[in-house]
CSV table of C-alpha atoms in Angstrom, one decimal:
chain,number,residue,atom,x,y,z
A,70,UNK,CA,95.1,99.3,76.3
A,71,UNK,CA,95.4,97.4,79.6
A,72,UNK,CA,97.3,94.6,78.1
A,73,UNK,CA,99.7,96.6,75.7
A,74,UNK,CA,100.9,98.5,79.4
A,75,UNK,CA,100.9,95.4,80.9
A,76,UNK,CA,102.9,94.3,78.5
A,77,UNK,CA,105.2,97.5,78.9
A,78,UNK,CA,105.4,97.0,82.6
A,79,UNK,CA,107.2,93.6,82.2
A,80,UNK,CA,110.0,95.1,79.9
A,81,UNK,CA,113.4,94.1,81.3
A,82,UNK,CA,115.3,97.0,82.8
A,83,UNK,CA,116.9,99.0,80.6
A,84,UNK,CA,117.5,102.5,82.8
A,85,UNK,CA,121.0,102.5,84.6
A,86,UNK,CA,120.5,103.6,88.6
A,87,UNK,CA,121.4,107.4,88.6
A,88,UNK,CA,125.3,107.9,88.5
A,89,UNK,CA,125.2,109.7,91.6
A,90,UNK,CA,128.5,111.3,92.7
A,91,UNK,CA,131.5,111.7,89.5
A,92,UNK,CA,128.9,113.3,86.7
A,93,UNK,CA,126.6,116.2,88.4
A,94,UNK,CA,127.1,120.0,88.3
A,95,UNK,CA,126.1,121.4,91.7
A,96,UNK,CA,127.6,124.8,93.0
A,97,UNK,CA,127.7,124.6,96.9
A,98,UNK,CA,125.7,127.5,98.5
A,99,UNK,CA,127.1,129.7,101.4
A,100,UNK,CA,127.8,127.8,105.0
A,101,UNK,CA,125.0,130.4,105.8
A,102,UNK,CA,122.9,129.8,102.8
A,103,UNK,CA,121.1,126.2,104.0
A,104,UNK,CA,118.2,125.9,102.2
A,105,UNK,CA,117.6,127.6,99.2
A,106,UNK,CA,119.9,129.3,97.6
A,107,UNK,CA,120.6,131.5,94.0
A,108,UNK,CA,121.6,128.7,92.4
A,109,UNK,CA,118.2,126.9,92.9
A,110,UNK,CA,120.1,124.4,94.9
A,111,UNK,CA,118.3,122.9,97.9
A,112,UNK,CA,121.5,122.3,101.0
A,113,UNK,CA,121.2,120.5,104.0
A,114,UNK,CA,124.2,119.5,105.7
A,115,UNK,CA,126.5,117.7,103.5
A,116,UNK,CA,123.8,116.8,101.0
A,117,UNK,CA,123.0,119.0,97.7
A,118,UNK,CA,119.9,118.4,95.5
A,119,UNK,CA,119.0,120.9,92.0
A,120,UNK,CA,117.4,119.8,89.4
A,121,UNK,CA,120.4,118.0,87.9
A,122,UNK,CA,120.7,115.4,90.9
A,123,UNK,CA,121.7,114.6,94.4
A,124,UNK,CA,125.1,114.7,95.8
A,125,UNK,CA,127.0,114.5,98.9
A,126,UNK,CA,129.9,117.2,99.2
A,127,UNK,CA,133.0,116.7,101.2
A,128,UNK,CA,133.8,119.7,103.7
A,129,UNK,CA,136.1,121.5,101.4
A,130,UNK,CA,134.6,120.7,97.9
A,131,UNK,CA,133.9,123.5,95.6
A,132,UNK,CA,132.3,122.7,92.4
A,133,UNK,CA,131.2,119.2,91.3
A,134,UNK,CA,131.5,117.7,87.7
A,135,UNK,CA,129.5,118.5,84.8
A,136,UNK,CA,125.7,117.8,84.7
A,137,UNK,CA,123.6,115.2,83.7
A,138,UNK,CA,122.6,114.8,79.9
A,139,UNK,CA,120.0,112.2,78.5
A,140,UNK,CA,123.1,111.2,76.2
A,141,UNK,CA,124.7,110.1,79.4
A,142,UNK,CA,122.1,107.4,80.1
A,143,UNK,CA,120.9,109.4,83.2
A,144,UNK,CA,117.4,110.3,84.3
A,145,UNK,CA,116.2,113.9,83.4
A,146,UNK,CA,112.9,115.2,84.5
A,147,UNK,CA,112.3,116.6,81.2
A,148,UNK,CA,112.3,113.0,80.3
A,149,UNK,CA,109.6,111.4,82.1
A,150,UNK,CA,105.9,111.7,81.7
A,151,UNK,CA,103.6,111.6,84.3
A,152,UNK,CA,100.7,109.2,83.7
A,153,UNK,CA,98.8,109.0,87.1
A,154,UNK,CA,98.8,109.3,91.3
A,155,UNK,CA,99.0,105.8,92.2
A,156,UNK,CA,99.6,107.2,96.0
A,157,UNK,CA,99.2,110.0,98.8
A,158,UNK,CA,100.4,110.9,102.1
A,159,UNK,CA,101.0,114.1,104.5
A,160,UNK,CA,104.5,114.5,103.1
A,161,UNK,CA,103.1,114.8,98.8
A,162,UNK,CA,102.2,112.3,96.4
A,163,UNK,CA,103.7,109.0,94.3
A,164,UNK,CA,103.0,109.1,90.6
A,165,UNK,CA,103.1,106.5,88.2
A,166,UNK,CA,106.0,108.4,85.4
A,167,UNK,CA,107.3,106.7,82.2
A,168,UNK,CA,110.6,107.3,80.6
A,169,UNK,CA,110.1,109.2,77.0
A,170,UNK,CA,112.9,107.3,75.5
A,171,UNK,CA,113.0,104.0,77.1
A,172,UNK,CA,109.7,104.0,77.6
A,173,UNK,CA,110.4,102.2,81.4
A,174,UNK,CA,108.3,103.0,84.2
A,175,UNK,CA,109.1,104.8,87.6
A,176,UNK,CA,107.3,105.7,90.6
A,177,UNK,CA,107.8,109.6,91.3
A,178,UNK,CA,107.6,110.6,94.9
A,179,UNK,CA,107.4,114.1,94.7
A,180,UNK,CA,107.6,116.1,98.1
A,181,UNK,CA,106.9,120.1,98.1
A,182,UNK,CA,109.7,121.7,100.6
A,183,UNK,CA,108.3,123.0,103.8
A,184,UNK,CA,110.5,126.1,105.1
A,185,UNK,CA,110.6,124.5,109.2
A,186,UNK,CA,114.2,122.7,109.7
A,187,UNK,CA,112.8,119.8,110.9
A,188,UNK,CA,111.6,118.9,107.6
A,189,UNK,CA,114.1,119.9,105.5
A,190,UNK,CA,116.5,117.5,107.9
A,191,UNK,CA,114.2,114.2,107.1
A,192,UNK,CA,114.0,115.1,103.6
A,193,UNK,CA,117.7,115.3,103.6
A,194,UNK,CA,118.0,112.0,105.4
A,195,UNK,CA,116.0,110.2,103.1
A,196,UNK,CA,117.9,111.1,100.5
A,197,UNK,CA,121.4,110.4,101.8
A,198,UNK,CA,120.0,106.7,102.9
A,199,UNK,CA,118.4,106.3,99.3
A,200,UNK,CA,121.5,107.2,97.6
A,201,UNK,CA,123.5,104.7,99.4
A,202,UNK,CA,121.2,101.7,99.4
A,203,UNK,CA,121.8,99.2,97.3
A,204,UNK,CA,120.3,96.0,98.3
A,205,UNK,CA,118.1,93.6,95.9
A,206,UNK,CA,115.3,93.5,98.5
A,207,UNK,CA,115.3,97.7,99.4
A,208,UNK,CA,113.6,99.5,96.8
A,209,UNK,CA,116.1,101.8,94.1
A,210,UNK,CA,116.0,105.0,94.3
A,211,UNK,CA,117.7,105.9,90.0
A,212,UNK,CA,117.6,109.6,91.2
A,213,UNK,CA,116.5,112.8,93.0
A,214,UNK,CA,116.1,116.4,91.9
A,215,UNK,CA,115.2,119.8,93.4
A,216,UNK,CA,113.0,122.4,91.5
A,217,UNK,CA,110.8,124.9,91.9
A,218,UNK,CA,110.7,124.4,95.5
A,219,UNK,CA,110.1,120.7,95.0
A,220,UNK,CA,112.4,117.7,95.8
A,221,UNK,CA,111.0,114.2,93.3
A,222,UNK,CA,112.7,111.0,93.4
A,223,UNK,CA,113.0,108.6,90.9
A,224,UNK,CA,112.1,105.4,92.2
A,225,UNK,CA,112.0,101.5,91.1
A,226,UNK,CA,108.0,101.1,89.9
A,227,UNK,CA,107.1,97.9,92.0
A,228,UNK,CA,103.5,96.9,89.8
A,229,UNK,CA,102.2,95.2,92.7
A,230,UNK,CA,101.4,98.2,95.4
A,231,UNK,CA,102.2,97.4,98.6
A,232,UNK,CA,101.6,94.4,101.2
A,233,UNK,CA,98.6,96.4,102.4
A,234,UNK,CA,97.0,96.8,99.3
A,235,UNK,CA,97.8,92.9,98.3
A,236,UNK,CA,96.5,92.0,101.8
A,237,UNK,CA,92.4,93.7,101.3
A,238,UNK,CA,92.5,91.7,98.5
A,239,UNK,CA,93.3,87.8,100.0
A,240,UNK,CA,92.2,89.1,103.3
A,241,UNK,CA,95.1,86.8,104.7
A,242,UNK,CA,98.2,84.9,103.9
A,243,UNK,CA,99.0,81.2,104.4
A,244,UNK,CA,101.9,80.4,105.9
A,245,UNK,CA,104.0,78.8,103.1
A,246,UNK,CA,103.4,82.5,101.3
A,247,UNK,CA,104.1,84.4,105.0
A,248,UNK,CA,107.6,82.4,104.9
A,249,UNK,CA,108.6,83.5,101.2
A,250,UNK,CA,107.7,87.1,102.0
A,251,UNK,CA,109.2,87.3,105.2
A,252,UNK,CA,112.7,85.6,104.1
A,253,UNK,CA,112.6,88.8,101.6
A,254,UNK,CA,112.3,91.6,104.5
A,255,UNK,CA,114.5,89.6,106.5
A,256,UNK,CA,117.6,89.9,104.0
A,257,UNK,CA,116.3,93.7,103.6
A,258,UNK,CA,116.8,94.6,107.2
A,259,UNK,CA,120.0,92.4,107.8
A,260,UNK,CA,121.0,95.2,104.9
A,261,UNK,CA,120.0,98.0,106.9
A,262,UNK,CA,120.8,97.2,109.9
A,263,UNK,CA,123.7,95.4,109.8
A,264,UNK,CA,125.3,96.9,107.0
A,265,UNK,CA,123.9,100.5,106.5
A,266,UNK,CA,123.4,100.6,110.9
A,267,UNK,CA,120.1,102.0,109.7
A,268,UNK,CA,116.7,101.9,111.7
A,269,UNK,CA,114.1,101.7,109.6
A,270,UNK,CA,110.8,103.4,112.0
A,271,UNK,CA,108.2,102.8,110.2
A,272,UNK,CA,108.0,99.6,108.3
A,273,UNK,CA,104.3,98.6,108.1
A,274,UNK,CA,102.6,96.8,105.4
A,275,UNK,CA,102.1,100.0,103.1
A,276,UNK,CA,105.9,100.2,103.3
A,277,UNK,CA,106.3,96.9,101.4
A,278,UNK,CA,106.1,97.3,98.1
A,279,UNK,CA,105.8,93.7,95.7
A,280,UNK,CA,106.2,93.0,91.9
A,281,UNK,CA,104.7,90.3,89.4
A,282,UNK,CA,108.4,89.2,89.6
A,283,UNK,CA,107.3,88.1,93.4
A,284,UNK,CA,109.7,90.3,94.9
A,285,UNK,CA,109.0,92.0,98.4
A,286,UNK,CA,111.2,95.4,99.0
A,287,UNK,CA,111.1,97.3,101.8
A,288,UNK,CA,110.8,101.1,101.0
A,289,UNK,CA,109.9,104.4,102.4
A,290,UNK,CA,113.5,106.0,104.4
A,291,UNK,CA,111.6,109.4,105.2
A,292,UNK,CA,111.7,108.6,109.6
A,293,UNK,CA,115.0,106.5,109.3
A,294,UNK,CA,117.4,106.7,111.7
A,295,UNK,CA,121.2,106.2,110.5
A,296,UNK,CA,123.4,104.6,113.5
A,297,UNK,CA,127.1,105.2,114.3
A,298,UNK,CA,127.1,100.9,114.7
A,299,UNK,CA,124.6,98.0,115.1
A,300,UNK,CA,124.7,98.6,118.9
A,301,UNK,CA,123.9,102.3,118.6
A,302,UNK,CA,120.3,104.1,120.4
A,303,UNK,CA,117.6,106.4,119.1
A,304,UNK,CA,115.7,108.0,121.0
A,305,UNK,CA,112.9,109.7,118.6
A,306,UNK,CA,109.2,109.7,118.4
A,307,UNK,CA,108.3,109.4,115.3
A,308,UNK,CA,106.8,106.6,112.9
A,309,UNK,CA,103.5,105.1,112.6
A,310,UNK,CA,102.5,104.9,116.4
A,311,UNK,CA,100.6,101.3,115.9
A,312,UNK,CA,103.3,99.4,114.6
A,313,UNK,CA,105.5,100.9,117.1
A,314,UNK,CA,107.4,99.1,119.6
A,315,UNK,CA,106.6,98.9,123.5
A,316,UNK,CA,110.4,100.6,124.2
A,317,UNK,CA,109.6,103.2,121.5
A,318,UNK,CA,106.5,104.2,123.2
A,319,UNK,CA,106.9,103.5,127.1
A,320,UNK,CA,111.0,104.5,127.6
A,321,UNK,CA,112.3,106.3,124.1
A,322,UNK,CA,113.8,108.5,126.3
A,323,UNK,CA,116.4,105.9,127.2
A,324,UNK,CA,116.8,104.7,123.6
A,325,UNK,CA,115.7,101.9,121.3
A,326,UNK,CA,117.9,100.4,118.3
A,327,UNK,CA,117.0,98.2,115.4
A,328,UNK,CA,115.3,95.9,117.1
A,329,UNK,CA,111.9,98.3,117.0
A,330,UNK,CA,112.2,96.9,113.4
A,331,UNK,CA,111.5,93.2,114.6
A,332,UNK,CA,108.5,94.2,116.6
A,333,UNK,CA,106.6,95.9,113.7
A,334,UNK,CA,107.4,92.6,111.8
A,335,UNK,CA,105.9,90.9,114.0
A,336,UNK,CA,102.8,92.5,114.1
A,337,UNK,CA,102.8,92.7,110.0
A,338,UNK,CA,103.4,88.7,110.3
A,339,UNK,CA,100.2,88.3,112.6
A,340,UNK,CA,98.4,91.0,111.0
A,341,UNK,CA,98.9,88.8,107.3
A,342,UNK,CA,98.5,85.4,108.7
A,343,UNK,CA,94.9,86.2,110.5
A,344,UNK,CA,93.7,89.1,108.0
A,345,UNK,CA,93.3,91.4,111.2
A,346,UNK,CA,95.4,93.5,113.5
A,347,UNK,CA,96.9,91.7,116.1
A,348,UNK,CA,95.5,94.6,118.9
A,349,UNK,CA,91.7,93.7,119.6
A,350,UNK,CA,89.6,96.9,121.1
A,351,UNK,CA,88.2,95.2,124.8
A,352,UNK,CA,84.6,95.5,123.3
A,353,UNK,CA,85.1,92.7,120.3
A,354,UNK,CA,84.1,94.5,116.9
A,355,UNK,CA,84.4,97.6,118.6
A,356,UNK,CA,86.7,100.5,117.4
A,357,UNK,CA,89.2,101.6,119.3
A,358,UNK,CA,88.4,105.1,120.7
A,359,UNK,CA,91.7,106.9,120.2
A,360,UNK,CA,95.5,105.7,119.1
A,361,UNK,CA,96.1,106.2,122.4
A,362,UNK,CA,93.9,103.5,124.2
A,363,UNK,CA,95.6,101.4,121.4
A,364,UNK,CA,99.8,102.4,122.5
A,365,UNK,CA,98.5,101.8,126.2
A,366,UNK,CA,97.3,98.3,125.6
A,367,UNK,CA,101.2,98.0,123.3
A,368,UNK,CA,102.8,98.7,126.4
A,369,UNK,CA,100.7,97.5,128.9
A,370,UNK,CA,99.5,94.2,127.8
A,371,UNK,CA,101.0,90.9,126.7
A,372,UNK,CA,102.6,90.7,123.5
A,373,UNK,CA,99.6,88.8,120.6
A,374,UNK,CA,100.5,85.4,119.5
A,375,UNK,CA,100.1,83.3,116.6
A,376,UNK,CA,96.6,80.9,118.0
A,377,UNK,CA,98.5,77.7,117.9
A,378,UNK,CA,95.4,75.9,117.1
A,379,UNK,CA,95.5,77.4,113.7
A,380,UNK,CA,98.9,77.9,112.6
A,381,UNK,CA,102.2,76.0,113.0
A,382,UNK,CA,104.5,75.8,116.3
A,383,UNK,CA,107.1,76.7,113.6
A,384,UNK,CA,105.5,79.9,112.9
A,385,UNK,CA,104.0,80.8,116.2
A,386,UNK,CA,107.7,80.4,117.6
A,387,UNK,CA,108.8,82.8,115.0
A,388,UNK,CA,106.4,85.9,116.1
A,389,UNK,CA,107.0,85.1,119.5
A,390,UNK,CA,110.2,85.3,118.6
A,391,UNK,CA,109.7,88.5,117.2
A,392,UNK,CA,107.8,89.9,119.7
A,393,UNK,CA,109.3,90.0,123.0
A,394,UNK,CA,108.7,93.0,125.2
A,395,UNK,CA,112.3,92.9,126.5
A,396,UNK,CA,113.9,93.9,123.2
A,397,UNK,CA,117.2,92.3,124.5
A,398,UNK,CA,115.5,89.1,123.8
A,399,UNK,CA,113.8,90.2,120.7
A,400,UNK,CA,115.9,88.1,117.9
A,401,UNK,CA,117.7,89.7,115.7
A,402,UNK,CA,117.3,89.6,111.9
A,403,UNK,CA,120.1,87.7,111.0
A,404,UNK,CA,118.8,85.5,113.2
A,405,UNK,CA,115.3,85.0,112.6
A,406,UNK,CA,116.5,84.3,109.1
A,407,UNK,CA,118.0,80.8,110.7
A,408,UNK,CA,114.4,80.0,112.2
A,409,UNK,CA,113.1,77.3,111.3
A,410,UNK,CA,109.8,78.9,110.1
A,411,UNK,CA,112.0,80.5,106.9
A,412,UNK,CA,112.8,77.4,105.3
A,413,UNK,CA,110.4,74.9,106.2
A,414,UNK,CA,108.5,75.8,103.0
A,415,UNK,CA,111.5,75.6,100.7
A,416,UNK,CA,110.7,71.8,99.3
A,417,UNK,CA,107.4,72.6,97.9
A,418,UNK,CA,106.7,75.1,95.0
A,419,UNK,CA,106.2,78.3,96.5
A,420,UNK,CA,105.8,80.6,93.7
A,421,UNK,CA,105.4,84.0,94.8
A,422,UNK,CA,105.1,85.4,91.3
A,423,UNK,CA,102.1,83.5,90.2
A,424,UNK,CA,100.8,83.7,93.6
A,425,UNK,CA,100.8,87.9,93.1
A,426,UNK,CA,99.7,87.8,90.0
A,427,UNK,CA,96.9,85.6,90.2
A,428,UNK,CA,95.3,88.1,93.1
A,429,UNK,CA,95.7,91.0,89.9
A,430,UNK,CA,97.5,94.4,90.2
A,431,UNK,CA,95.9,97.3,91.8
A,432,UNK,CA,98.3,99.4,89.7
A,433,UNK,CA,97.8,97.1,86.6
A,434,UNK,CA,95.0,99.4,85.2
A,435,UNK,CA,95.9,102.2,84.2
């Protein structure tokens, strides 16, 4: 059984990503009607989800185009199977899905719809930035649908969990391994941040999902934060407070951009390399008493560092690099991908695949 869906797993794609704008059948709700409406037709904004498919309306747009059929080459959830829960969280639940007539596989985030607005605008948000990113190293999102008070997307089914998982497994990453990896999220936040002017928030290990293929892609858009430009300022609190940056938690009243990104790499990059986190409690092997104690010593502290006697100047250049207090000097992605830490691998055989593989699935059985 476990080597027949193994087998299954390492089809070549067949599914097209979800045709999502000229072939959906949405009827737009009432400019007072925001949520949910007759038509079973979940509205936020500019954005419309039913159980047909997503879409983005313009301001004057009446009716879409007709829906989605499984003739068309288009996901349907009457098409997919559910075959387990391969993850959980506040905001729902990630099941494993398979595809009745291709039989492809698909990770289902499904999300029940709270009534409060704030929700319903970073549901919506996620969804507008899924629908628009296409980038090899950002997870795809095929399709999304609303029903029953429900909202589940369709996503890419990366067999190799996330960084976090891989990472309890090795217990930590040499360096040649660190630089593949990192190249990856590198060229996945130039993307967003660059191209999409999209802050990411919240990229932590468990938001880095890998593959057998040895591909790394970042995933997870639910605390994004979409830009007007690459210079622009948020100034939310949200995001997972560890990996947060010392400007998100000490001043995010007077803004932070996409450099916040940089930081939490940094501290994934330490956090890999040395198999621990890279904020000690004061009382070694102690816990820390509250996430609280832990943001003070963020802000208050000097920023960690790679031990030089154990890795590389190359790569403890790169997380200093990465972790300046002083954003302004914090380097930028594009940059960091010119580091001489990226490449200095490249000559010897550093196969990512095998290297994935080898450590075993904790998805592969099923």
């Amino acid at each position: 059984m476990h080597t027949e869906v193994a087998n299954r797993i390492r089809k070549p794609t067949i599914m097209n990503r979800g045709s999502l704008g000229p072939n959906l059948k949405l009827t737009v709700p009432a400019p007072d009607q925001v949520f949910l409406t007759e038509s079973a037709t979940f509205r936020e904004g500019d954005l419309l989800v039913n159980k047909y498919g997503v879409r983005i309306i313009s301001q004057n747009e009446v009716e879409a185009l007709p829906p989605i059929k499984a003739k068309d080459n288009q996901l349907s959830l009457e098409d997919i199977v559910a075959i387990k829960v391969v993850g959980k969280g506040s905001g729902g639940i990630v099941q494993l899905v398979q595809h009745k007539y291709t039989n492809q596989f698909f990770a289902l985030k499904v999300i029940q719809v709270a009534i409060d607005e704030p929700m319903r605008k970073q549901i919506a948000q996620e969804l507008k930035i899924n629908q628009s990113a296409q980038c090899p190293y950002v997870v795809v999102c095929y399709q999304s649908f609303y029903l029953n008070n429900v909202i589940s997307i369709v996503l890419e089914y990366m067999d190799g969990g996330s960084l976090e998982d891989f990472l309890k497994k090795v217990k930590s990453i040499p360096e040649a391994y660190l630089a593949a990896i990192c190249k990856q999220v590198l060229k996945g936040l130039t993307y967003l941040h660059h191209e999409k002017h999209i802050i990411h928030r919240d990229l932590k290990p468990s938001n880095l999902l890998i593959n057998h293929r040895g591909e790394v892609k970042i995933t997870d858009f639910g605390v994004s934060a979409i830009m007007e430009s690459t210079s622009g300022q948020a100034n939310t609190f949200i995001g997972t407070r560890i990996y947060m940056s010392p400007e998100r938690i000490n001043g995010f009243q007077r803004g932070y951009n996409y450099k916040c990104d940089i930081w939490s790499l940094g501290l994934i990059l330490l956090e890999c390399a040395t198999g621990r986190f890279p904020y000690t409690p004061p009382d070694q092997g102690e816990r820390w008493e509250n996430v609280f104690q832990l943001i003070e010593a963020v802000v208050e502290s000097p920023p960690p560092s790679a031990p030089p006697d154990q890795f590389s100047p190359e790569f403890c250049s790169f997380v200093s690099a990465c972790l300046w207090k002083n954003p302004k000097n914090r380097w930028s992605a594009q940059e960091l991908l010119r580091h001489p830490f990226i490449n200095m691998y490249e000559d010897l055989d550093v196969d990512l695949s095998a290297y994935f593989s080898n450590a075993g699935s904790p998805l592969a059985t099923l």
